[in-house]
Amino acid sequence: RRTIQAPIDILGKTARELRDNKRRWFRNHRNGEKGRLWAFTSEGEPRYLPVIRGEGAGLSTLDKDPGIRVLYEGFDWGWDSDSPYFMGYEASHDLIANGNVYEKTFYNPSTAPRVYPVLTLPGGCRWRIPLGGGKTFVTMEIPTGEEARLDLQPKKPTFLKKNAEGKVENIWHSLLGNRPKLYLEPETRNHFSIEAVDGTPDKAPNLTFTPLFTSWV
């Protein structure tokens, strides 16, 4: 969890515009409403923190009428977040065929120690997937025209299959107790590969992940 205390300045060209800007700021930061606090720098990846308005935000005591200087200066503000990490733009990679093997090498800009990807598996075959530690397992057959989605996040592991009509089925039981323990190394190039077994897939599998950062820079 994070608590960010960040005094803000609210400006305007006239006293009326100043107060309009203040009211607009409050309308866009209603108590309990979730939002994203974005950080953009010249050096790092764009990133955001999912936040809500802090409990003490907007309770500043003003000694002078801000309309005199047309400025709310150092106005008390802040945000609370249930996420320990800032999040970047989602990265999506179609794996490239090399015979029956589908693979891709890509850079993970995250500074968080572990990032867990989501793997989308097209139908037309079974798939041999690494478990970690040099071990692998083979999925159930995914019929042509269908696809499966395997989320490797340990806190919300799911294995779902969607048919051509869009009906979703939970197939976690088909792993037979196998729990992949794969994650992406931070700030380095990662290589990921899986193998098509007993058939030819409809299309290339896809791997997606959301970069995670320990700070806003």
XYZ file of N, CA and C in Angstrom, residues 44-135:
276
model
N 12.422 7.902 -18.072
C 11.817 6.606 -17.784
C 10.555 6.330 -18.585
N 10.069 5.096 -18.404
C 8.819 4.676 -19.032
C 7.636 5.412 -18.383
N 6.620 5.827 -19.173
C 5.400 6.355 -18.559
C 4.799 5.311 -17.625
N 4.226 5.754 -16.519
C 3.678 4.808 -15.558
C 2.587 5.488 -14.731
N 1.735 4.689 -14.128
C 0.667 5.247 -13.304
C 0.473 4.406 -12.054
N -0.129 5.018 -11.056
C -0.481 4.340 -9.822
C -1.998 4.420 -9.670
N -2.688 3.282 -9.484
C -4.132 3.338 -9.225
C -4.379 3.926 -7.842
N -5.160 4.996 -7.767
C -5.282 5.737 -6.510
C -6.718 6.157 -6.240
N -6.962 6.542 -4.988
C -8.145 7.298 -4.599
C -7.657 8.527 -3.824
N -8.507 9.520 -3.727
C -8.158 10.737 -3.002
C -7.845 10.420 -1.538
N -6.759 11.002 -1.014
C -6.366 10.774 0.371
C -7.367 11.331 1.361
N -7.365 10.759 2.547
C -8.361 11.133 3.560
C -8.282 12.607 3.940
N -7.067 13.174 4.019
C -6.929 14.565 4.438
C -6.790 15.547 3.294
N -6.974 15.084 2.065
C -6.774 15.956 0.905
C -7.824 17.065 0.859
N -7.358 18.294 0.604
C -8.272 19.417 0.425
C -8.752 20.050 1.715
N -8.085 19.754 2.833
C -8.519 20.307 4.125
C -7.593 21.406 4.622
N -6.881 22.044 3.691
C -5.953 23.113 4.070
C -6.676 24.277 4.739
N -6.001 24.900 5.708
C -6.465 26.149 6.300
C -5.736 27.303 5.618
N -6.495 28.245 5.066
C -5.904 29.346 4.315
C -5.845 30.602 5.185
N -4.652 31.198 5.259
C -4.471 32.415 6.052
C -4.918 33.665 5.299
N -4.864 33.612 3.968
C -5.220 34.781 3.159
C -6.145 34.354 2.035
N -6.895 35.308 1.538
C -7.769 35.059 0.396
C -6.899 34.720 -0.816
N -7.011 33.508 -1.383
C -6.175 33.152 -2.534
C -6.465 34.004 -3.765
N -7.620 34.665 -3.789
C -7.940 35.515 -4.924
C -7.037 36.729 -5.038
N -6.380 37.114 -3.918
C -5.495 38.276 -3.957
C -4.304 38.004 -4.878
N -3.692 36.826 -4.730
C -2.542 36.451 -5.572
C -2.964 35.595 -6.764
N -4.254 35.292 -6.856
C -4.793 34.396 -7.894
C -4.030 33.064 -7.864
N -3.933 32.492 -6.647
C -3.129 31.286 -6.477
C -3.488 30.573 -5.187
N -3.758 29.269 -5.282
C -3.760 28.385 -4.121
C -2.373 27.757 -4.086
N -1.551 28.157 -3.163
C -0.161 27.690 -3.138
C 0.034 26.672 -2.013
N 0.672 25.554 -2.346
C 0.934 24.529 -1.350
C -0.332 23.961 -0.743
N -1.366 23.804 -1.555
C -2.659 23.297 -1.101
C -2.503 21.824 -0.728
N -2.849 21.468 0.523
C -2.669 20.092 0.982
C -3.446 19.105 0.113
N -2.734 18.085 -0.350
C -3.395 17.060 -1.165
C -2.642 15.745 -0.991
N -3.197 14.701 -1.528
C -2.541 13.395 -1.484
C -3.450 12.299 -2.003
N -2.860 11.124 -2.199
C -3.587 9.971 -2.722
C -3.205 8.721 -1.941
N -4.137 7.767 -1.890
C -3.880 6.454 -1.314
C -4.017 5.406 -2.410
N -3.210 4.351 -2.315
C -3.248 3.283 -3.311
C -3.052 1.935 -2.635
N -3.787 0.933 -3.121
C -3.603 -0.436 -2.642
C -2.501 -1.149 -3.404
N -1.899 -0.476 -4.380
C -0.840 -1.095 -5.174
C 0.528 -0.632 -4.681
N 1.462 -1.567 -4.450
C 2.812 -1.153 -4.078
C 3.635 -0.690 -5.269
N 3.133 -0.936 -6.489
C 3.908 -0.641 -7.696
C 3.166 0.297 -8.640
N 3.938 1.147 -9.322
C 3.425 1.895 -10.461
C 3.348 0.943 -11.660
N 2.392 1.176 -12.538
C 2.156 0.293 -13.674
C 2.430 1.013 -14.987
N 3.016 0.303 -15.946
C 3.292 0.873 -17.257
C 2.264 0.444 -18.283
N 2.495 0.841 -19.540
C 1.619 0.410 -20.624
C 1.749 -1.096 -20.820
N 0.644 -1.776 -21.054
C 0.677 -3.220 -21.287
C 1.488 -3.539 -22.539
N 2.364 -4.520 -22.432
C 3.175 -4.972 -23.565
C 2.573 -6.264 -24.107
N 2.483 -6.363 -25.421
C 1.901 -7.540 -26.068
C 2.873 -8.073 -27.119
N 3.152 -9.386 -27.077
C 4.110 -9.999 -27.986
C 3.529 -11.268 -28.600
N 3.390 -11.285 -29.924
C 3.053 -12.514 -30.631
C 4.318 -13.348 -30.753
N 4.258 -14.617 -30.335
C 5.417 -15.482 -30.420
C 5.654 -15.889 -31.873
N 6.909 -16.062 -32.249
C 7.297 -16.323 -33.638
C 7.592 -17.805 -33.815
N 7.056 -18.391 -34.901
C 7.212 -19.825 -35.156
C 8.633 -20.157 -35.591
N 9.159 -21.210 -34.992
C 10.431 -21.800 -35.397
C 10.218 -23.311 -35.403
N 9.633 -23.817 -36.497
C 9.157 -25.189 -36.524
C 7.928 -25.297 -35.637
N 7.917 -26.257 -34.725
C 6.802 -26.410 -33.785
C 6.955 -25.527 -32.550
N 8.103 -24.876 -32.441
C 8.374 -24.017 -31.281
C 7.978 -22.575 -31.617
N 7.323 -21.930 -30.665
C 6.954 -20.518 -30.813
C 7.666 -19.757 -29.704
N 8.427 -18.725 -30.104
C 9.291 -18.071 -29.134
C 9.420 -16.582 -29.421
N 9.941 -15.871 -28.422
C 10.161 -14.436 -28.583
C 11.131 -13.975 -27.498
N 12.048 -13.078 -27.872
C 12.927 -12.413 -26.925
C 12.512 -10.947 -26.854
N 12.347 -10.417 -25.666
C 11.834 -9.052 -25.504
C 12.409 -8.460 -24.224
N 12.346 -7.150 -24.127
C 12.885 -6.435 -22.966
C 11.774 -6.147 -21.963
N 12.045 -6.394 -20.709
C 11.120 -6.064 -19.625
C 11.681 -4.862 -18.862
N 11.067 -3.670 -18.971
C 11.609 -2.467 -18.328
C 11.306 -2.372 -16.831
N 10.569 -3.326 -16.299
C 10.145 -3.260 -14.900
C 11.320 -3.140 -13.941
N 11.076 -2.448 -12.824
C 12.039 -2.442 -11.728
C 11.543 -3.289 -10.556
N 10.280 -3.702 -10.584
C 9.770 -4.640 -9.582
C 10.458 -5.989 -9.774
N 10.671 -6.740 -8.690
C 11.458 -7.973 -8.796
C 10.837 -9.053 -9.662
N 9.507 -9.130 -9.719
C 8.862 -10.185 -10.502
C 7.621 -9.646 -11.211
N 7.513 -9.957 -12.492
C 6.336 -9.624 -13.284
C 5.838 -10.909 -13.925
N 4.535 -11.162 -13.805
C 3.963 -12.414 -14.291
C 3.147 -12.154 -15.561
N 3.436 -12.880 -16.634
C 2.727 -12.649 -17.894
C 1.417 -13.426 -17.985
N 0.644 -13.097 -19.002
C -0.575 -13.822 -19.369
C -0.340 -14.409 -20.753
N -0.640 -15.695 -20.919
C -0.377 -16.396 -22.163
C -1.695 -16.781 -22.825
N -1.872 -16.364 -24.085
C -3.057 -16.726 -24.860
C -2.675 -17.806 -25.864
N -3.377 -18.949 -25.790
C -3.046 -20.128 -26.591
C -4.145 -20.386 -27.607
N -3.851 -20.300 -28.905
C -4.863 -20.576 -29.923
C -5.158 -22.071 -30.017
N -6.294 -22.390 -30.625
C -6.691 -23.781 -30.777
C -6.010 -24.455 -31.953
N -6.285 -25.777 -32.069
C -5.727 -26.577 -33.154
C -4.674 -27.562 -32.696
N -4.321 -27.550 -31.399
C -3.269 -28.437 -30.891
C -3.293 -28.436 -29.372
N -2.347 -29.160 -28.808
C -2.008 -29.002 -27.398
C -0.721 -28.198 -27.313
N -0.376 -27.739 -26.104
C 0.803 -26.902 -25.957
C 1.686 -27.412 -24.831
N 2.986 -27.500 -25.109
C 3.961 -27.823 -24.071
C 4.509 -26.510 -23.514
N 4.325 -26.314 -22.215
C 4.627 -25.035 -21.580
C 5.605 -25.267 -20.427
N 6.597 -24.399 -20.267
C 7.531 -24.561 -19.145
C 6.861 -24.291 -17.802
N 7.244 -25.108 -16.821
C 6.760 -24.922 -15.459
C 7.716 -24.083 -14.633
N 8.964 -24.005 -15.096
C 10.031 -23.410 -14.312
C 10.908 -24.507 -13.741
N 12.178 -24.215 -13.548
C 13.093 -25.224 -13.025
C 13.386 -26.340 -14.009
N 13.227 -26.060 -15.315
C 13.516 -27.056 -16.337
C 12.392 -28.043 -16.596
N 11.269 -27.926 -15.888
C 10.148 -28.845 -16.067
C 9.122 -28.254 -17.037
